[in-house]
Tab-separated table of C-alpha atoms in Angstrom:
chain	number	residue	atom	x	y	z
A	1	UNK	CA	7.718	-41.743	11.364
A	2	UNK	CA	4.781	-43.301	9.944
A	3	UNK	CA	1.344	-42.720	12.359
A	4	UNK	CA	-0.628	-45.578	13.868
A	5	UNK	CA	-3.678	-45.898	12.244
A	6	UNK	CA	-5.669	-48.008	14.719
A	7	UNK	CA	-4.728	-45.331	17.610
A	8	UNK	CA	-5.836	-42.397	15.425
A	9	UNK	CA	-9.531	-41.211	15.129
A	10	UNK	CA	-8.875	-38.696	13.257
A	11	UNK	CA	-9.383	-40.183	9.993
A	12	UNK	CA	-10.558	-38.696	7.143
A	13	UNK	CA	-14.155	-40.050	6.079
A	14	UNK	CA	-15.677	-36.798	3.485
A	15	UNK	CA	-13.705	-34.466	1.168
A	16	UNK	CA	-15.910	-32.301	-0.354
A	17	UNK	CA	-15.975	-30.539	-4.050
A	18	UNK	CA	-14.297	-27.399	-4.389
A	19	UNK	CA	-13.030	-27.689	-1.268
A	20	UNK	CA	-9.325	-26.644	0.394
A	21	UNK	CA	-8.678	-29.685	0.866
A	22	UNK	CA	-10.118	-31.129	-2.250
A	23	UNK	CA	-7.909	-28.858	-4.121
A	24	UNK	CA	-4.429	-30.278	-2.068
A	25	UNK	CA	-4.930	-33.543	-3.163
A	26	UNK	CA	-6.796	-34.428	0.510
A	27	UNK	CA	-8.313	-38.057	0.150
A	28	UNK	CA	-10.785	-40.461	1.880
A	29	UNK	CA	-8.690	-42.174	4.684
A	30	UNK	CA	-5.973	-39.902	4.886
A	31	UNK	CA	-5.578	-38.974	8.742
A	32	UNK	CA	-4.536	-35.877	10.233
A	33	UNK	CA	-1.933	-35.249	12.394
A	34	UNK	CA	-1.162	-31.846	13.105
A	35	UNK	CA	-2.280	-28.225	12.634
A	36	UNK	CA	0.411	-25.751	13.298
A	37	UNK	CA	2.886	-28.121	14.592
A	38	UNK	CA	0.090	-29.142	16.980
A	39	UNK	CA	-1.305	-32.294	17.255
A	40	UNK	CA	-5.804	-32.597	17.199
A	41	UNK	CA	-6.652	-34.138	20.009
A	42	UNK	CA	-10.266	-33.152	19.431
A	43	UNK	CA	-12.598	-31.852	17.214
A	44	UNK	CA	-12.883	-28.041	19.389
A	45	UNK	CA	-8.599	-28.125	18.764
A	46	UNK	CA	-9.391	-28.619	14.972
A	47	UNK	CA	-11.848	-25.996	14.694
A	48	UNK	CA	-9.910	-23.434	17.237
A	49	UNK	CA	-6.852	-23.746	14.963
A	50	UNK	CA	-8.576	-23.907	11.677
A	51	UNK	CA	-9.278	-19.629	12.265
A	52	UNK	CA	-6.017	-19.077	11.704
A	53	UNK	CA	-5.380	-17.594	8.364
A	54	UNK	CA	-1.742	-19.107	7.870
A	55	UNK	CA	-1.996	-23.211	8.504
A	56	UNK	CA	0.475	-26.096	7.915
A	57	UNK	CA	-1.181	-29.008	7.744
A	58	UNK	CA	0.410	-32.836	8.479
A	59	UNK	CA	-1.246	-35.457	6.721
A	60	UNK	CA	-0.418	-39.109	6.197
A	61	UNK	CA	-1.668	-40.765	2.818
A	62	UNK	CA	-2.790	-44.115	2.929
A	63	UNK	CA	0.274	-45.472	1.698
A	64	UNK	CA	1.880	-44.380	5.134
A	65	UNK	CA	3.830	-41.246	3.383
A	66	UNK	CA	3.616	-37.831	5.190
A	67	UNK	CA	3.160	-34.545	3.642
A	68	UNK	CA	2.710	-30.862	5.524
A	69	UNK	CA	0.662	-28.843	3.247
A	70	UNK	CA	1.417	-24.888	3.597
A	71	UNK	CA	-2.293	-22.727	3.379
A	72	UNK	CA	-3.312	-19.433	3.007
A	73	UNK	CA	-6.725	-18.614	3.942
A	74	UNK	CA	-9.335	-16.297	4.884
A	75	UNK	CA	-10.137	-16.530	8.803
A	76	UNK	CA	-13.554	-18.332	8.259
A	77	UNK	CA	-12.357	-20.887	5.412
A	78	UNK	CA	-13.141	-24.315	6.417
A	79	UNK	CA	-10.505	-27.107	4.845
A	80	UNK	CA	-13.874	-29.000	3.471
A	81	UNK	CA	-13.450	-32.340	5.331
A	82	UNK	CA	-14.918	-34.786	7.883
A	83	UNK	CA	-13.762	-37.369	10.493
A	84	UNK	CA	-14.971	-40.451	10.642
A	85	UNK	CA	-15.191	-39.695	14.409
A	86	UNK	CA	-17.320	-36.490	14.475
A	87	UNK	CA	-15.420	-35.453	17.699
A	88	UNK	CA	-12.377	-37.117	16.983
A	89	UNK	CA	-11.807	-38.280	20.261
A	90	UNK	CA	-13.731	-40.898	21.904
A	91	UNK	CA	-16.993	-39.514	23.660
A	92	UNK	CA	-17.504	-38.751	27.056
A	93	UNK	CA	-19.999	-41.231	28.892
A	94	UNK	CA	-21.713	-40.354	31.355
A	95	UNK	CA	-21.108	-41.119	35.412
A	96	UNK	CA	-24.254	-40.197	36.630
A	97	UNK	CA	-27.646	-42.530	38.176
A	98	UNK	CA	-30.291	-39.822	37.493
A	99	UNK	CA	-33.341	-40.930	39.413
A	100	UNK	CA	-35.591	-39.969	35.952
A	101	UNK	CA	-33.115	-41.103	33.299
A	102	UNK	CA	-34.937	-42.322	30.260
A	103	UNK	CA	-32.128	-44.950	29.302
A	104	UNK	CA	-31.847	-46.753	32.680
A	105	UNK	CA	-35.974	-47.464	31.549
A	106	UNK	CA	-35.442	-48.992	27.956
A	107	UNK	CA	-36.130	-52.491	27.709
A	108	UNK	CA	-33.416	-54.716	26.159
A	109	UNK	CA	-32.911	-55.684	21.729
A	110	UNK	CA	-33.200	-51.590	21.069
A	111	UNK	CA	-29.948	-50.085	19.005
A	112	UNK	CA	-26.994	-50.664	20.592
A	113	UNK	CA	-26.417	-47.147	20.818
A	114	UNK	CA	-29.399	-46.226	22.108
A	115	UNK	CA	-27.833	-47.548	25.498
A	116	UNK	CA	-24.692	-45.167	25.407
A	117	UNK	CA	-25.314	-42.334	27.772
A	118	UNK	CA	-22.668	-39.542	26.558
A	119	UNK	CA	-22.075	-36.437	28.882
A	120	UNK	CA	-19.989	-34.403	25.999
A	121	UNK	CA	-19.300	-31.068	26.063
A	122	UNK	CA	-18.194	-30.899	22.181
A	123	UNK	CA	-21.425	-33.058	21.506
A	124	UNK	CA	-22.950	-30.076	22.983
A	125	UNK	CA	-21.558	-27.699	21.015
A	126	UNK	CA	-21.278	-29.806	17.764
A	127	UNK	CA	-24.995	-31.671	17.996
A	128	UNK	CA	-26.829	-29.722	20.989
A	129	UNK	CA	-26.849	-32.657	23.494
A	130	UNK	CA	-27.818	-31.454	27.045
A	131	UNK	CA	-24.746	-32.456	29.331
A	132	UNK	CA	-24.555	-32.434	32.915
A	133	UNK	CA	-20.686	-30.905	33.779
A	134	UNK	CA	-20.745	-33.314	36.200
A	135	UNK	CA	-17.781	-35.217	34.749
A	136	UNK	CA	-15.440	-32.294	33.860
A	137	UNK	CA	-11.893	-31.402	34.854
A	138	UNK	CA	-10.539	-28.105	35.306
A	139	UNK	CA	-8.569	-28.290	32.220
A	140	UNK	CA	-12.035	-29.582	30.503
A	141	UNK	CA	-13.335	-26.272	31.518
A	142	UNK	CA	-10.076	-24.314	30.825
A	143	UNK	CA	-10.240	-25.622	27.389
A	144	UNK	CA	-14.146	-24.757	27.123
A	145	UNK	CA	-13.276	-21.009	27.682
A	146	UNK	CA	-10.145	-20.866	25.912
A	147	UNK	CA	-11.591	-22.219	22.829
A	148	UNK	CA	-15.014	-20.131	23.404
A	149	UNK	CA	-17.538	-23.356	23.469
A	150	UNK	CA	-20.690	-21.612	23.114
A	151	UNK	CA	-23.450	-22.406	23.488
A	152	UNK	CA	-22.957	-25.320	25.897
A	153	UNK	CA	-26.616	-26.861	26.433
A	154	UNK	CA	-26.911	-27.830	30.003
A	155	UNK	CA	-28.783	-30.382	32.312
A	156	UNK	CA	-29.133	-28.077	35.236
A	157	UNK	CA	-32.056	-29.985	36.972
A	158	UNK	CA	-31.814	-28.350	39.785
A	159	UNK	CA	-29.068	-25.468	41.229
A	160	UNK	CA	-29.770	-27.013	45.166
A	161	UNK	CA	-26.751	-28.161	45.338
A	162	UNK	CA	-27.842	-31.144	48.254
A	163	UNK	CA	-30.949	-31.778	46.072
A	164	UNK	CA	-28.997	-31.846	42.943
A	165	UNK	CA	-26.420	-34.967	44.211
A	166	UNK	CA	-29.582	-36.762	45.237
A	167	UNK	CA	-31.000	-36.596	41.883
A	168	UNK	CA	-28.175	-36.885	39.765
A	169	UNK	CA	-26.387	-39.571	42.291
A	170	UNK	CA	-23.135	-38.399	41.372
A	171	UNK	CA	-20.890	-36.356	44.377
A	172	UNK	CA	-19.361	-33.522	41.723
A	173	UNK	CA	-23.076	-32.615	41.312
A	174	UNK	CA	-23.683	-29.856	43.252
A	175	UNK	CA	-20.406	-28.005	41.865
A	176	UNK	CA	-22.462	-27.051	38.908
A	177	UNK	CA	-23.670	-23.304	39.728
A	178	UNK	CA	-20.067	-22.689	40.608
A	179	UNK	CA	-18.935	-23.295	36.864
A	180	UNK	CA	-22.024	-22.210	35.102
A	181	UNK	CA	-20.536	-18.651	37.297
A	182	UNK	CA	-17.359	-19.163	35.799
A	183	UNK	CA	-18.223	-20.112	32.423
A	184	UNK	CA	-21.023	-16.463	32.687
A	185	UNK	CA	-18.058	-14.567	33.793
A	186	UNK	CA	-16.079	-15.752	30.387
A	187	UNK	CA	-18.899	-14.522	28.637
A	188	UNK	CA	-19.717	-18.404	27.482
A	189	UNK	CA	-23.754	-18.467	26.173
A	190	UNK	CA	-26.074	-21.638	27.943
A	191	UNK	CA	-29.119	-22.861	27.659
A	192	UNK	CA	-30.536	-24.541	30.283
A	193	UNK	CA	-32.885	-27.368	30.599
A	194	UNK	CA	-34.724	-28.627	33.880
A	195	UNK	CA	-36.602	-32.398	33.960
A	196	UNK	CA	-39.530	-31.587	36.114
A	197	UNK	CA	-40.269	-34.409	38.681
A	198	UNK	CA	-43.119	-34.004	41.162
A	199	UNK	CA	-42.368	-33.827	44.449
A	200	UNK	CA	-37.974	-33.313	43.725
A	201	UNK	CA	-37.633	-30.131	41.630
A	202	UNK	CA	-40.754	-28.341	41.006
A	203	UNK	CA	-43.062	-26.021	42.758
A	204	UNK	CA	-40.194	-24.073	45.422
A	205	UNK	CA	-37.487	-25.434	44.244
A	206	UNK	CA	-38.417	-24.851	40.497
A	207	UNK	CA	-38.398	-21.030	41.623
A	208	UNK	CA	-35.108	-20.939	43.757
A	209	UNK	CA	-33.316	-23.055	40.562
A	210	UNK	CA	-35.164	-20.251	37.725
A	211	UNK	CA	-34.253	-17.182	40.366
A	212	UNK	CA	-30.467	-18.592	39.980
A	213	UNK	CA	-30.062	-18.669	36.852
A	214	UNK	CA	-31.848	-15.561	35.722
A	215	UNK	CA	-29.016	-13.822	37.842
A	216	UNK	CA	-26.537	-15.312	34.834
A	217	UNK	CA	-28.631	-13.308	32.204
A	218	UNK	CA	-27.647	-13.147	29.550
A	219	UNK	CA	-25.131	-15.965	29.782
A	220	UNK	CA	-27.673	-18.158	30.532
A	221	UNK	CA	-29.944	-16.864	27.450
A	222	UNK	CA	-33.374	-19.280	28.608
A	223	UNK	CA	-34.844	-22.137	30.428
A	224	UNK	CA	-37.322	-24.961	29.589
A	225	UNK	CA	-38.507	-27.219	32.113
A	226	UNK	CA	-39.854	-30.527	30.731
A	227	UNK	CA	-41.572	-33.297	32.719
A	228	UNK	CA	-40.544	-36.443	33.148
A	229	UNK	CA	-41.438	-39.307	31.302
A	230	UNK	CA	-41.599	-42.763	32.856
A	231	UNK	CA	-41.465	-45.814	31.159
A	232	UNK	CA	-42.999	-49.557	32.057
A	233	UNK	CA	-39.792	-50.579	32.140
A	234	UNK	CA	-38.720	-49.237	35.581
A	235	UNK	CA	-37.508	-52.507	37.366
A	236	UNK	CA	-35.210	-51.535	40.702
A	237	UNK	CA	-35.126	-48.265	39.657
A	238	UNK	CA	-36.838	-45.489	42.591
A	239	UNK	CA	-40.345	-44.500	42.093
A	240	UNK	CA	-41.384	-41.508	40.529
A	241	UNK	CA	-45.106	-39.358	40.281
A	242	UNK	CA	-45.747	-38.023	37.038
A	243	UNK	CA	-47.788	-34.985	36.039
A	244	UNK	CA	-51.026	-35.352	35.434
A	245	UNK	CA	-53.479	-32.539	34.440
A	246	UNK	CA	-54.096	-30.524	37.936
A	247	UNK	CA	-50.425	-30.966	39.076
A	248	UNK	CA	-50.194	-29.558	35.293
A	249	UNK	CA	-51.980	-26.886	35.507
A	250	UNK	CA	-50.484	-25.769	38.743
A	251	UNK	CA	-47.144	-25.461	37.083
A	252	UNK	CA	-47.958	-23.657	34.259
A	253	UNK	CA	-49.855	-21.106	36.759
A	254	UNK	CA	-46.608	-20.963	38.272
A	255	UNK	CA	-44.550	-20.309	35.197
A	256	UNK	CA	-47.349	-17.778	34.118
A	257	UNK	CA	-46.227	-15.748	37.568
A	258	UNK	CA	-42.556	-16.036	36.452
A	259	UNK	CA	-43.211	-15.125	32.865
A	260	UNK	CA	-44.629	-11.174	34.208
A	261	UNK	CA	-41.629	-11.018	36.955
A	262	UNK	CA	-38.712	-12.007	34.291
A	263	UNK	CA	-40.832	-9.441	31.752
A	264	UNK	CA	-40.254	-6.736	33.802
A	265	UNK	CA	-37.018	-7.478	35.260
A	266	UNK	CA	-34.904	-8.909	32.238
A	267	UNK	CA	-37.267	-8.102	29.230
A	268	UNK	CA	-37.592	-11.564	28.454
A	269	UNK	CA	-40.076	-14.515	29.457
A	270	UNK	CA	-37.137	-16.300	30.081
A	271	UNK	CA	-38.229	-20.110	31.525
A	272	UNK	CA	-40.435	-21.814	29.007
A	273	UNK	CA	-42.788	-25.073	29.720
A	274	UNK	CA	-42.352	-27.807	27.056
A	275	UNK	CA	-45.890	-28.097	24.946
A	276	UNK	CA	-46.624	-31.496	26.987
A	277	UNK	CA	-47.690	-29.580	30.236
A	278	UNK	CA	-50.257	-27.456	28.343
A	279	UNK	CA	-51.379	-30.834	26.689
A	280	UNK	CA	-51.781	-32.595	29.866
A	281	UNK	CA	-53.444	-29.460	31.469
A	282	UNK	CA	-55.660	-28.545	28.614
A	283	UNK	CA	-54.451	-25.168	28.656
A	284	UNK	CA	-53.628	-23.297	25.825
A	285	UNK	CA	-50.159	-22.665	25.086
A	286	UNK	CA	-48.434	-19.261	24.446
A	287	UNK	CA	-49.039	-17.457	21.424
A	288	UNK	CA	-46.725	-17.609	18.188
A	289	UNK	CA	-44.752	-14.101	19.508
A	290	UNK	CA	-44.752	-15.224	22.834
A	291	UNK	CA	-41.851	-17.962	22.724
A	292	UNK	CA	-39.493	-15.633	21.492
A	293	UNK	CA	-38.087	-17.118	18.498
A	294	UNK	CA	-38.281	-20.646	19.987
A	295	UNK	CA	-34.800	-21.146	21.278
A	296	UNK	CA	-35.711	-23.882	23.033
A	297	UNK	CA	-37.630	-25.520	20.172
A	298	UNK	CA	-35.544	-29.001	20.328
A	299	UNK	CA	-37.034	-29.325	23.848
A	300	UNK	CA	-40.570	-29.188	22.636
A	301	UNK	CA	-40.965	-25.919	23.539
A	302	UNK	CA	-43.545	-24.216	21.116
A	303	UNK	CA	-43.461	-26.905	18.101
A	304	UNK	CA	-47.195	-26.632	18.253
A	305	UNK	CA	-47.502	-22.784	17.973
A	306	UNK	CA	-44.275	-22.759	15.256
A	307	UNK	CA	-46.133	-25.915	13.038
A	308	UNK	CA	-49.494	-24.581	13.536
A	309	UNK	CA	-48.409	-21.198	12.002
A	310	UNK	CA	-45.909	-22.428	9.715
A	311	UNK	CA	-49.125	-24.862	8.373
A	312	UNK	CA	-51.779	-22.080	8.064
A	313	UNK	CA	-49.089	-19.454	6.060
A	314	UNK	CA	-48.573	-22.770	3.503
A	315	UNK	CA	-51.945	-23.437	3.183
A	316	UNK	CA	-52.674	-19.792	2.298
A	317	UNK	CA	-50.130	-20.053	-0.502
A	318	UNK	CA	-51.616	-23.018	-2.339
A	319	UNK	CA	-52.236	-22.787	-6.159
A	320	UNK	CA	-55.431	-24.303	-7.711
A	321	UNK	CA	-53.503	-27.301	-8.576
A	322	UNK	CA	-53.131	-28.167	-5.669
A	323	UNK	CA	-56.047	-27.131	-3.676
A	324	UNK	CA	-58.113	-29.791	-6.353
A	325	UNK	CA	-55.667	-32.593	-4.767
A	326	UNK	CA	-57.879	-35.779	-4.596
A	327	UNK	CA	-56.880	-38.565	-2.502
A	328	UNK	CA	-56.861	-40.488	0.642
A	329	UNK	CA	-53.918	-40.685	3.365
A	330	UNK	CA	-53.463	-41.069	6.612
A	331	UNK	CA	-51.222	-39.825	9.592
A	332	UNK	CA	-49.821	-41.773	12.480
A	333	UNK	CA	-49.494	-39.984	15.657
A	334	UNK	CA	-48.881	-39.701	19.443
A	335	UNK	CA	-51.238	-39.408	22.102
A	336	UNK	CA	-50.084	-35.854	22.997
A	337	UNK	CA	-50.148	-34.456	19.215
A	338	UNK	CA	-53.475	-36.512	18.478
A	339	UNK	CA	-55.851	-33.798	18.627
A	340	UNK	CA	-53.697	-30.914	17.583
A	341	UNK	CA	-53.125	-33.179	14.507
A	342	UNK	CA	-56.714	-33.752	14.169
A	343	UNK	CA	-57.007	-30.168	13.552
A	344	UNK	CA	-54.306	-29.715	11.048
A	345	UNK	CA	-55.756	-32.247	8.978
A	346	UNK	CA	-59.429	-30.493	9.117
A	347	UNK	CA	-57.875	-27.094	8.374
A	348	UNK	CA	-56.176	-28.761	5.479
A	349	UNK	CA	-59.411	-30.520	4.246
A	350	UNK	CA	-61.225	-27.427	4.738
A	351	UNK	CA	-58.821	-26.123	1.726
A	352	UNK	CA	-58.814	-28.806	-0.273
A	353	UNK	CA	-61.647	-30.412	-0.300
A	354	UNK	CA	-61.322	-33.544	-2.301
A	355	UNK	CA	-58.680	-34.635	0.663
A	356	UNK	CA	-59.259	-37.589	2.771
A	357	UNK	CA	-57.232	-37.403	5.724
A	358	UNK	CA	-57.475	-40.054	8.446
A	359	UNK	CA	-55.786	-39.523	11.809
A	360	UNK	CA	-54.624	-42.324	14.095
A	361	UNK	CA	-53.917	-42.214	17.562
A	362	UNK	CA	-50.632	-44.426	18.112
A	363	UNK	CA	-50.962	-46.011	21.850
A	364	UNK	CA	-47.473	-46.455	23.243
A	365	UNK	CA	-47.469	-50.241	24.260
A	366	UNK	CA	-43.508	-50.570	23.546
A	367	UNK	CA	-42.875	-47.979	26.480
A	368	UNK	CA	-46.004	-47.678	28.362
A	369	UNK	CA	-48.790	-45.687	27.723
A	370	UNK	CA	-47.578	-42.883	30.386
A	371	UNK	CA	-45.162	-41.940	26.951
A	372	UNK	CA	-47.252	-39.940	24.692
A	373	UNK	CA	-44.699	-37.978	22.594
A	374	UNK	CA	-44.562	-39.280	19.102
A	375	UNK	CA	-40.998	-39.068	18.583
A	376	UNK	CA	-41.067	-42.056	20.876
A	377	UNK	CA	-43.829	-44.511	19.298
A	378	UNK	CA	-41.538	-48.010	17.535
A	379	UNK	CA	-42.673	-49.367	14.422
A	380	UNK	CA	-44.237	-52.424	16.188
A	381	UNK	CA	-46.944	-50.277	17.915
A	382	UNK	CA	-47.900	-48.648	13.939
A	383	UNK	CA	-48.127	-51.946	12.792
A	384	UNK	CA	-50.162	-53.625	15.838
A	385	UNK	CA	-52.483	-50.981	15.600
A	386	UNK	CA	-53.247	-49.885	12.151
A	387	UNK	CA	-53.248	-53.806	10.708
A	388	UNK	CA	-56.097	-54.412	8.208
A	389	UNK	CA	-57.036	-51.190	7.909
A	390	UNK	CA	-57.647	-48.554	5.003
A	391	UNK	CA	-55.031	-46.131	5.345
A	392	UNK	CA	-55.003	-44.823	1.526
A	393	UNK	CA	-52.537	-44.346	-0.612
A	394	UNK	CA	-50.153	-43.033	2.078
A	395	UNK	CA	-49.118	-43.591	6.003
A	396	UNK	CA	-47.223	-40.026	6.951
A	397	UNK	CA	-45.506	-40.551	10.445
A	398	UNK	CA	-43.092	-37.688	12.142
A	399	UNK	CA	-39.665	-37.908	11.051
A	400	UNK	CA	-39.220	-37.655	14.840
A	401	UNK	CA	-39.834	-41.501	15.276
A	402	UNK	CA	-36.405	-42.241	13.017
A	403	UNK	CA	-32.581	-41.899	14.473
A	404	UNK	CA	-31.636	-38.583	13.391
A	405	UNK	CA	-28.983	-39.685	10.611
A	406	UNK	CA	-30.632	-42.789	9.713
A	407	UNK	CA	-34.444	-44.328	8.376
A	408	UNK	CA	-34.546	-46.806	11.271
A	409	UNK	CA	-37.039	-46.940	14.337
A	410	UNK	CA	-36.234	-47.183	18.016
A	411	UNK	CA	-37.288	-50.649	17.995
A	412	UNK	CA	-34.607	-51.353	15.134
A	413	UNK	CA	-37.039	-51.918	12.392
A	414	UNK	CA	-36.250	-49.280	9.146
A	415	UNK	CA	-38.737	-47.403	7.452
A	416	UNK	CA	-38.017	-49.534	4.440
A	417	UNK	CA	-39.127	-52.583	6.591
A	418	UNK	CA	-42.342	-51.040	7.842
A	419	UNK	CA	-43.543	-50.006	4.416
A	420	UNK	CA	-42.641	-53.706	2.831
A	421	UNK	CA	-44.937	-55.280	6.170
A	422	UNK	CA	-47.800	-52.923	6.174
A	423	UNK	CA	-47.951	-52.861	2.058
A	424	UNK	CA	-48.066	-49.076	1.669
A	425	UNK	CA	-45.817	-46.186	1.376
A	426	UNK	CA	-44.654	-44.460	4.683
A	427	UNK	CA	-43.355	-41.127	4.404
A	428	UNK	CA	-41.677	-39.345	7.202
A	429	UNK	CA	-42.948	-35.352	7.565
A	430	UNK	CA	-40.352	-32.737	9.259
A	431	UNK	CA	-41.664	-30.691	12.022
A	432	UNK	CA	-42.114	-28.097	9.672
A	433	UNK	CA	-45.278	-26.585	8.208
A	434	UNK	CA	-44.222	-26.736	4.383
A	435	UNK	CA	-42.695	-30.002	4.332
A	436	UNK	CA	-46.062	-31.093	5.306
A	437	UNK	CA	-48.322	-29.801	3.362
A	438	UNK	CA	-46.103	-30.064	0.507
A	439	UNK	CA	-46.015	-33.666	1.168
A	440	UNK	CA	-49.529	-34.540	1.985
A	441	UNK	CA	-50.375	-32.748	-1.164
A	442	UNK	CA	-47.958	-34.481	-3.028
């Protein structure tokens, strides 16, 4: 019986070369239907069944035949394919009013889907979203340990159960240090982030939510507490302090305390303060060693220390070509990276000395100026603010201020837009120390 397309999302959308499925004959808009005799209902099914070493495959062509392909395999041979659905099934959204959530603040004419607020564990798993388990069934969390989902980032907030419901708004809230148990018990690896808001979740209840989940060691492998960023854009929504530098300072204290106690205890710092508190406070952050291999780097947890390091070994590497670079650039920046930037660029001048390297501090007027990260400055603030004047031969932004997959700007103007208004060439620089060198000194 021929499949409905329009109900399937499994649809093929990559084959690649050399591939399994390449191989079979496997084409662009073919959609699968089965593994094993059993149908994919998501992408965790697909990979789960893909280990087997024996597969038959059902596959409708475009033409509406169907085919069952017979393979033989080693246990870690991927097929070589991709859905034009990542997940295959459509995404969780989230159910939750979170009294700090950053998309209840945007203001309207942003992407579209910039306002979908998905609570996914596969996006978890797959991408490294933060979800909140506030919307899962017991089968959801049946499948997550019979499929061994790991690691499962998490939105734990808070593990006061009471306190938790009030933040989150959502009644299934305070259930959450029940399955993060369960989910320990199967042996399932977290990591665990906490938004910090003054006066909710930090000081006491910061140390009753780290004390929890320290007892889930090593299940729980770390925690980074970030604080919460408000945005002008805030209308009917509750009020909310934000950190400033003694309320800062005070935390990082705190977390200092922690760091010695979890040392001794668990051999690991274990909760780790996002680089904006030591910003804010003036403080200086941890040492290189000290974030242990930065597993919480995608919450801004040591990207100074790693890019700082990462800079200085690439800079010690340079040939003579390229320490006689001559030319003129400059770098757009947040407020919070600004002066740590500012350094970067001296240290690199220092080596090459026939660099000109202007820094510009990019004030965040699309959000509010309380937003200082850079991966958060729009196109329209760049171009407001550096108009008419002499940035060289080159603008280098943070390739955190584009969509992940895509050269476009939260403010839906694409890199190929901003470098046709402002009349120069933009180039995006990964958070990585060789990419940008390499490219300044291009």
């Amino acid at each position: 019986m021929e499949v409905n397309v329009k109900k399937m999302n499994n649809v093929v959308s990559k084959v690649y070369n050399n591939s399994i499925a390449e191989e079979l004959g496997i084409e662009v808009g073919d959609i699968l239907i089965s593994i094993n005799g059993q149908p994919i209902q998501d992408i965790i099914e697909y990979r789960f069944l893909l280990s087997d070493e024996y597969l038959e495959v059902e596959i409708q062509k475009i033409n509406g035949e169907i085919y069952v392909y017979e393979i033989e395999k080693e246990y870690d041979d991927d097929l070589g394919i991709e859905f034009s659905n990542p997940i295959i099934d459509k995404a969780k959204s989230c159910r939750n009013k979170c009294v700090f959530c950053f998309i209840d603040q945007l203001p309207k004419g942003m992407r579209e889907t910039l306002y979908f607020k998905d609570d996914d564990s596969r996006l978890s798993f797959l991408q490294g979203n933060f979800v909140t388990l506030t919307n899962m069934s017991e089968e959801d969390i049946d499948k997550i340990i019979r499929y061994r989902i790991s690691p499962i980032n998490i939105s734990v907030h808070t593990t006061n159960p009471e306190l938790r419901q009030k933040m989150i708004k959502n009644k299934f809230a305070g259930k959450l240090y029940d399955i993060m148990k369960r989910l320990a018990d199967a042996q399932i690896q977290m990591n665990c982030q906490i938004v910090l808001c003054p006066g909710y979740n930090d000081k006491e209840e910061l140390e009753r939510t780290v004390s929890d989940l320290a007892k889930l060691y090593p299940y729980v492998n770390s925690a980074a507490a970030v604080p919460v960023g408000i945005t002008k854009h805030r209308d009917h929504l509750p009020n909310l302090e934000i950190f400033n530098e003694k309320t800062a300072a005070e935390t990082i204290e705190q977390v200092e305390k922690l760091h010695e106690k979890y040392l001794k205890e668990l051999g690991t710092r274990f909760i780790f303060l996002s680089d904006e508190f030591y910003i804010m406070a003036n403080k200086k952050l941890l040492d290189y060693d000290e974030y242990e291999g930065f597993i919480q780097f995608e919450n801004g947890v040591g990207m100074v220390s790693k890019l700082e390091r990462e800079i200085q070994e690439q800079l010690a590497t340079l040939c003579e070509e390229k320490i006689n670079t001559k030319k003129k650039v400059s770098i757009a920046t947040g407020h919070s990276a600004y002066e740590f930037i500012c350094k970067m660029a001296k240290e690199i001048m220092d080596k090459c000395p026939n660099m000109e390297i202007n820094v510009y501090k990019i004030i965040n007027n699309f959000f509010g100026e309380t937003i200082t990260v850079s991966g958060l400055i729009t196109a329209t603030d760049i171009m407001d603010q550096l108009k008419g004047i002499d940035l060289g031969e080159t603008l280098y932004i943070p390739r955190s201020m584009l969509k992940a997959d895509e050269d476009i700007f939260l403010d839906n103007i694409t890199l190929e837009e901003l470098n046709n208004k402002m009349g120069i060439e933009v180039i995006p620089c990964l958070n990585e120390g060789k990419d940008f060198v390499d490219k300044i000194l291009k």
